[in-house]
PDB file of C-alpha atoms in Angstrom:
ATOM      1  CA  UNK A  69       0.000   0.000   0.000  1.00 63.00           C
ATOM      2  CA  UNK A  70       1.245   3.742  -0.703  1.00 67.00           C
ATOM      3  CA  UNK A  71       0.789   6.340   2.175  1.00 67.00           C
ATOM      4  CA  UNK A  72       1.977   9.361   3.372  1.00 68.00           C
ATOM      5  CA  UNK A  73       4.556  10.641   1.591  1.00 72.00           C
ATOM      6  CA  UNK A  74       4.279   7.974  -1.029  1.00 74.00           C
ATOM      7  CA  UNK A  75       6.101   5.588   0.522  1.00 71.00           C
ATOM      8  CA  UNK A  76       5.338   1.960   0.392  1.00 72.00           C
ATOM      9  CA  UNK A  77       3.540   0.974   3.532  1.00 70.00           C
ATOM     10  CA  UNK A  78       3.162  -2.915   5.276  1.00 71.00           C
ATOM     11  CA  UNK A  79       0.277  -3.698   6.436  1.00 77.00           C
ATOM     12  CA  UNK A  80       0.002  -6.751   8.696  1.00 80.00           C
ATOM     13  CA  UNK A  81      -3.273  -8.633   9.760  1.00 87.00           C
ATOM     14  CA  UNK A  82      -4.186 -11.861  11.076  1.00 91.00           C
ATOM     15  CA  UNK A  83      -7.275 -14.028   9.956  1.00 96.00           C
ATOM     16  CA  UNK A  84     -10.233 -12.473  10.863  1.00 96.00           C
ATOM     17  CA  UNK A  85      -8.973  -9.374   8.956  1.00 94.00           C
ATOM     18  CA  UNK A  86      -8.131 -11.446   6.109  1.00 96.00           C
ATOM     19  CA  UNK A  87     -11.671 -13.093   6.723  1.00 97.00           C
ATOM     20  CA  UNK A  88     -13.482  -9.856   6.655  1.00 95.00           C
ATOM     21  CA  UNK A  89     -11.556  -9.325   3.488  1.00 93.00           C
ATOM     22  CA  UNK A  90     -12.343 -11.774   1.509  1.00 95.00           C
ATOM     23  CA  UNK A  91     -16.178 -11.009   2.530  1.00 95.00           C
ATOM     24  CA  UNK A  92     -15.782  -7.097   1.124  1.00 90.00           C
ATOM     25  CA  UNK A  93     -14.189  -8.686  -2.006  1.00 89.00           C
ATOM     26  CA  UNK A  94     -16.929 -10.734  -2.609  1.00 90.00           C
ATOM     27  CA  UNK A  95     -19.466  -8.225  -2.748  1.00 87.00           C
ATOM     28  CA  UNK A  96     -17.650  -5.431  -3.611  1.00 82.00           C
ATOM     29  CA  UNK A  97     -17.600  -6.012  -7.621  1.00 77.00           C
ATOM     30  CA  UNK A  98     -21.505  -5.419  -7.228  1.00 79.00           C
ATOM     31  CA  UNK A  99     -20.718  -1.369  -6.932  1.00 74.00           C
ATOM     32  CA  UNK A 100     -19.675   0.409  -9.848  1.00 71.00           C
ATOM     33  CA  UNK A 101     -16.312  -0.127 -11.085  1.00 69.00           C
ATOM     34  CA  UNK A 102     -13.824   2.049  -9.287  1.00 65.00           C
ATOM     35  CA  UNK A 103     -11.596   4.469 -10.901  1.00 66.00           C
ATOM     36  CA  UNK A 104      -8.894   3.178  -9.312  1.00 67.00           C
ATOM     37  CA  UNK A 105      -9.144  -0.887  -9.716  1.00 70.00           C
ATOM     38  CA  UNK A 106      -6.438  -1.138  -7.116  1.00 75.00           C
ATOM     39  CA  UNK A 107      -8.373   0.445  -4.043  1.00 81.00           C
ATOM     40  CA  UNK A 108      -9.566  -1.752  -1.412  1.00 84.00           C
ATOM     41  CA  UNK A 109     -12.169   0.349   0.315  1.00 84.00           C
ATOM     42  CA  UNK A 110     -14.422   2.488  -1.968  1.00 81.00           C
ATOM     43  CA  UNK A 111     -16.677   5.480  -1.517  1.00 79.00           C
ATOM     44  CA  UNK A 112     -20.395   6.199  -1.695  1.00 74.00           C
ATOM     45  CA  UNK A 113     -18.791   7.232  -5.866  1.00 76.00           C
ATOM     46  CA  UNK A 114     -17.214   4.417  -6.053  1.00 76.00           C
ATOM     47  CA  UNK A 115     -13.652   6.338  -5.468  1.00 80.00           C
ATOM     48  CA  UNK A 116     -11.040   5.322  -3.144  1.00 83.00           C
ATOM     49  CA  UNK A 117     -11.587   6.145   0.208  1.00 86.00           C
ATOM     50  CA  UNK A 118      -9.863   9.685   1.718  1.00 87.00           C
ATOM     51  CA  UNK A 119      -8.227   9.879   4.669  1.00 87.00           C
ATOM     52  CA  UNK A 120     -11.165  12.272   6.125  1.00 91.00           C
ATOM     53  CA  UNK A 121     -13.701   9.107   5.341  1.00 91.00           C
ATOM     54  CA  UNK A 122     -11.650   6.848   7.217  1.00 91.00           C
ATOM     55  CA  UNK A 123     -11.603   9.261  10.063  1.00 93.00           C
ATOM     56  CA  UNK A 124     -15.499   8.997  10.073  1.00 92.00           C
ATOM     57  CA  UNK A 125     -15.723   5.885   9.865  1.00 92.00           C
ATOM     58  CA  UNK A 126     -13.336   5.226  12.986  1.00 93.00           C
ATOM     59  CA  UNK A 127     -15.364   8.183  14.783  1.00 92.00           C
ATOM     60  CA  UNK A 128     -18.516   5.857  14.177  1.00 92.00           C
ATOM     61  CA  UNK A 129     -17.217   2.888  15.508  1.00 91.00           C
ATOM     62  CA  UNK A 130     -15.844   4.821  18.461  1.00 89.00           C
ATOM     63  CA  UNK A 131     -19.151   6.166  19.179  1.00 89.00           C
ATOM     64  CA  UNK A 132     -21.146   2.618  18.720  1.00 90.00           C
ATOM     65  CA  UNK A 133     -18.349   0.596  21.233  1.00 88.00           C
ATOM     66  CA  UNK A 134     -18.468   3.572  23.542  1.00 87.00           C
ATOM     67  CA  UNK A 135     -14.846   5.053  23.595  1.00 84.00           C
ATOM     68  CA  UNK A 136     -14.683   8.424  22.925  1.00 82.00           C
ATOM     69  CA  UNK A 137     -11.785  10.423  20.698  1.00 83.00           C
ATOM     70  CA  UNK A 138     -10.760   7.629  18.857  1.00 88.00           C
ATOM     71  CA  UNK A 139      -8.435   8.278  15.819  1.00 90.00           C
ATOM     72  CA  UNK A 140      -7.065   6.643  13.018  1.00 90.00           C
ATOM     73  CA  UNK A 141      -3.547   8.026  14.473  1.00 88.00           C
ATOM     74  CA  UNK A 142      -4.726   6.497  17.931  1.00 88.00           C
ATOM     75  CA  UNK A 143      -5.224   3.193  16.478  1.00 88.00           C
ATOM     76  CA  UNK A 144      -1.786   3.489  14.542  1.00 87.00           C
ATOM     77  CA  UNK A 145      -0.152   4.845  18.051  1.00 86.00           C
ATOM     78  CA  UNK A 146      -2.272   1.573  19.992  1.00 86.00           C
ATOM     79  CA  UNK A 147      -0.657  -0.691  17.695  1.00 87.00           C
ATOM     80  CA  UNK A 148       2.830   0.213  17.895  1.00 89.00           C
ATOM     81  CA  UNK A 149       2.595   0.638  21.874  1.00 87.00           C
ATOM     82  CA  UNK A 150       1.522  -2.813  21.812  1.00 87.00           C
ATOM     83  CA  UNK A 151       4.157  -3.854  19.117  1.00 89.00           C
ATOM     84  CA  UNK A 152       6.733  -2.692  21.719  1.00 86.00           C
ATOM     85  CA  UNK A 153       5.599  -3.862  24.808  1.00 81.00           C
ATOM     86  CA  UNK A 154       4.771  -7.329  23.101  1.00 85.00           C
ATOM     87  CA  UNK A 155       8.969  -7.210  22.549  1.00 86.00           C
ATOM     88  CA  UNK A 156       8.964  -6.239  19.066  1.00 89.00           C
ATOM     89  CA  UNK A 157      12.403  -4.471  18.275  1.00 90.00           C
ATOM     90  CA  UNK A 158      12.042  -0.476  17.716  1.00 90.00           C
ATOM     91  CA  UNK A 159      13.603  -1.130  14.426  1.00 92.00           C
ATOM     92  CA  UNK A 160      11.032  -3.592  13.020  1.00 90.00           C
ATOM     93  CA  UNK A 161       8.430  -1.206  14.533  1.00 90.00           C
ATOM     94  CA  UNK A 162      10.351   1.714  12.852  1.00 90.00           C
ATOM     95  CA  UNK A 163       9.650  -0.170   9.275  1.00 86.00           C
ATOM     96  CA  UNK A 164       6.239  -1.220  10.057  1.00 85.00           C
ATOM     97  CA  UNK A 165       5.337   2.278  10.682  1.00 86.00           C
ATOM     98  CA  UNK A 166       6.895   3.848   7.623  1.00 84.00           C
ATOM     99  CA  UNK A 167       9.193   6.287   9.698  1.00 86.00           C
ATOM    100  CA  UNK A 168      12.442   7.489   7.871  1.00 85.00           C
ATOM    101  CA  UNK A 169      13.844   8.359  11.654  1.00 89.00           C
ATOM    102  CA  UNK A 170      14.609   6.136  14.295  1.00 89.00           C
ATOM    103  CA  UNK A 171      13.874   9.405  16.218  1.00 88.00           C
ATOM    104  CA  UNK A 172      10.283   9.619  15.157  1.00 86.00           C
ATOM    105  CA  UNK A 173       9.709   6.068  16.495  1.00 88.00           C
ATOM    106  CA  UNK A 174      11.353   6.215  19.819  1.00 84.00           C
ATOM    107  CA  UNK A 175       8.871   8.431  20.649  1.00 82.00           C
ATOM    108  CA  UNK A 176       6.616   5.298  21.540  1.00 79.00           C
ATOM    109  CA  UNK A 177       9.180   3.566  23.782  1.00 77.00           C
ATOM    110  CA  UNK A 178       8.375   6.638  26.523  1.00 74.00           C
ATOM    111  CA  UNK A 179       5.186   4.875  26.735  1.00 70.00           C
ATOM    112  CA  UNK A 180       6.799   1.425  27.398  1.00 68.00           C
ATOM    113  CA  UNK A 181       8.772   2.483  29.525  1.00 72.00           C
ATOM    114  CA  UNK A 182       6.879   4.088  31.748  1.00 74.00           C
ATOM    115  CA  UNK A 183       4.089   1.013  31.190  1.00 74.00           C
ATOM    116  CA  UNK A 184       7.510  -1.328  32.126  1.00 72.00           C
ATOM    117  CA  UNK A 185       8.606   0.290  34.874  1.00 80.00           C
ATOM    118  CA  UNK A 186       5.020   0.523  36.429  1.00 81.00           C
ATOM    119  CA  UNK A 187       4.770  -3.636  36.665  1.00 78.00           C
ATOM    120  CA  UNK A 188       8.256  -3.878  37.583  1.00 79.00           C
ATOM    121  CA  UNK A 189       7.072  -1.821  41.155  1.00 84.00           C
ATOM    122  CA  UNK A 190       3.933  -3.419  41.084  1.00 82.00           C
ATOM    123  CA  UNK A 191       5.314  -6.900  40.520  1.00 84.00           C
ATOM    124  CA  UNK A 192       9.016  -6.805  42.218  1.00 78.00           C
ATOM    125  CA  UNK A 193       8.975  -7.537  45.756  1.00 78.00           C
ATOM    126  CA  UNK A 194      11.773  -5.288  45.949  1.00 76.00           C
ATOM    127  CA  UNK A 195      10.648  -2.469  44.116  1.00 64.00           C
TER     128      UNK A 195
END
């Protein structure tokens, strides 16, 4: 996939994405063809999907489940916290965002850190 700054992004998933998938793909050649055959998600035109629509769609969601201010940057920010704390190395983390910087990424590890060093006192009987 191309993103930001049209650079090449990875997108991993596990099955139930790849599930969910294969469902939109099945129904999704009943729309109009798109003007772009390679987008995944399309429009109420039948255009790929802006980054504004995907913001309203993760607003909905947010507002059906019940957690407020969710963002398509807090999901991304979620998933790399997670990456991180699951043991993932900054570097991998680094590529799966898209960052050019090692800088830009180490701005998660604050986060695991501080998560890391609140179980170590929670969980260390000599903390």
């Amino acid at each position: 996939m191309t993103g930001k700054g049209n650079k090449q992004r990875v997108v991993p998933f596990g099955h139930a994405a790849a599930d969910a998938i294969a469902a939109w793909l099945d129904v999704r050649g009943e729309f109009p063809p798109a003007a772009d055959e390679n987008a995944l998600f399309l429009g109420t035109r039948g255009k790929r999907i802006d980054q504004r629509q995907v913001r309203r769609v993760v607003e909905r969601a947010s507002q059906v489940t019940g957690t407020t201010g969710l963002t398509p940057h807090g999901l991304r920010h979620s998933a790399a916290t997670h990456l991180l704390e699951g043991g993932a190395d900054l570097r991998v983390v680094q590529e799966v965002l898209g960052h050019a910087s090692l800088q830009t990424t180490q701005v998660y590890t604050h986060v695991s850190a501080a998560r890391l060093k609140k179980i170590y006192e929670q969980a260390h009987p000599r903390a």
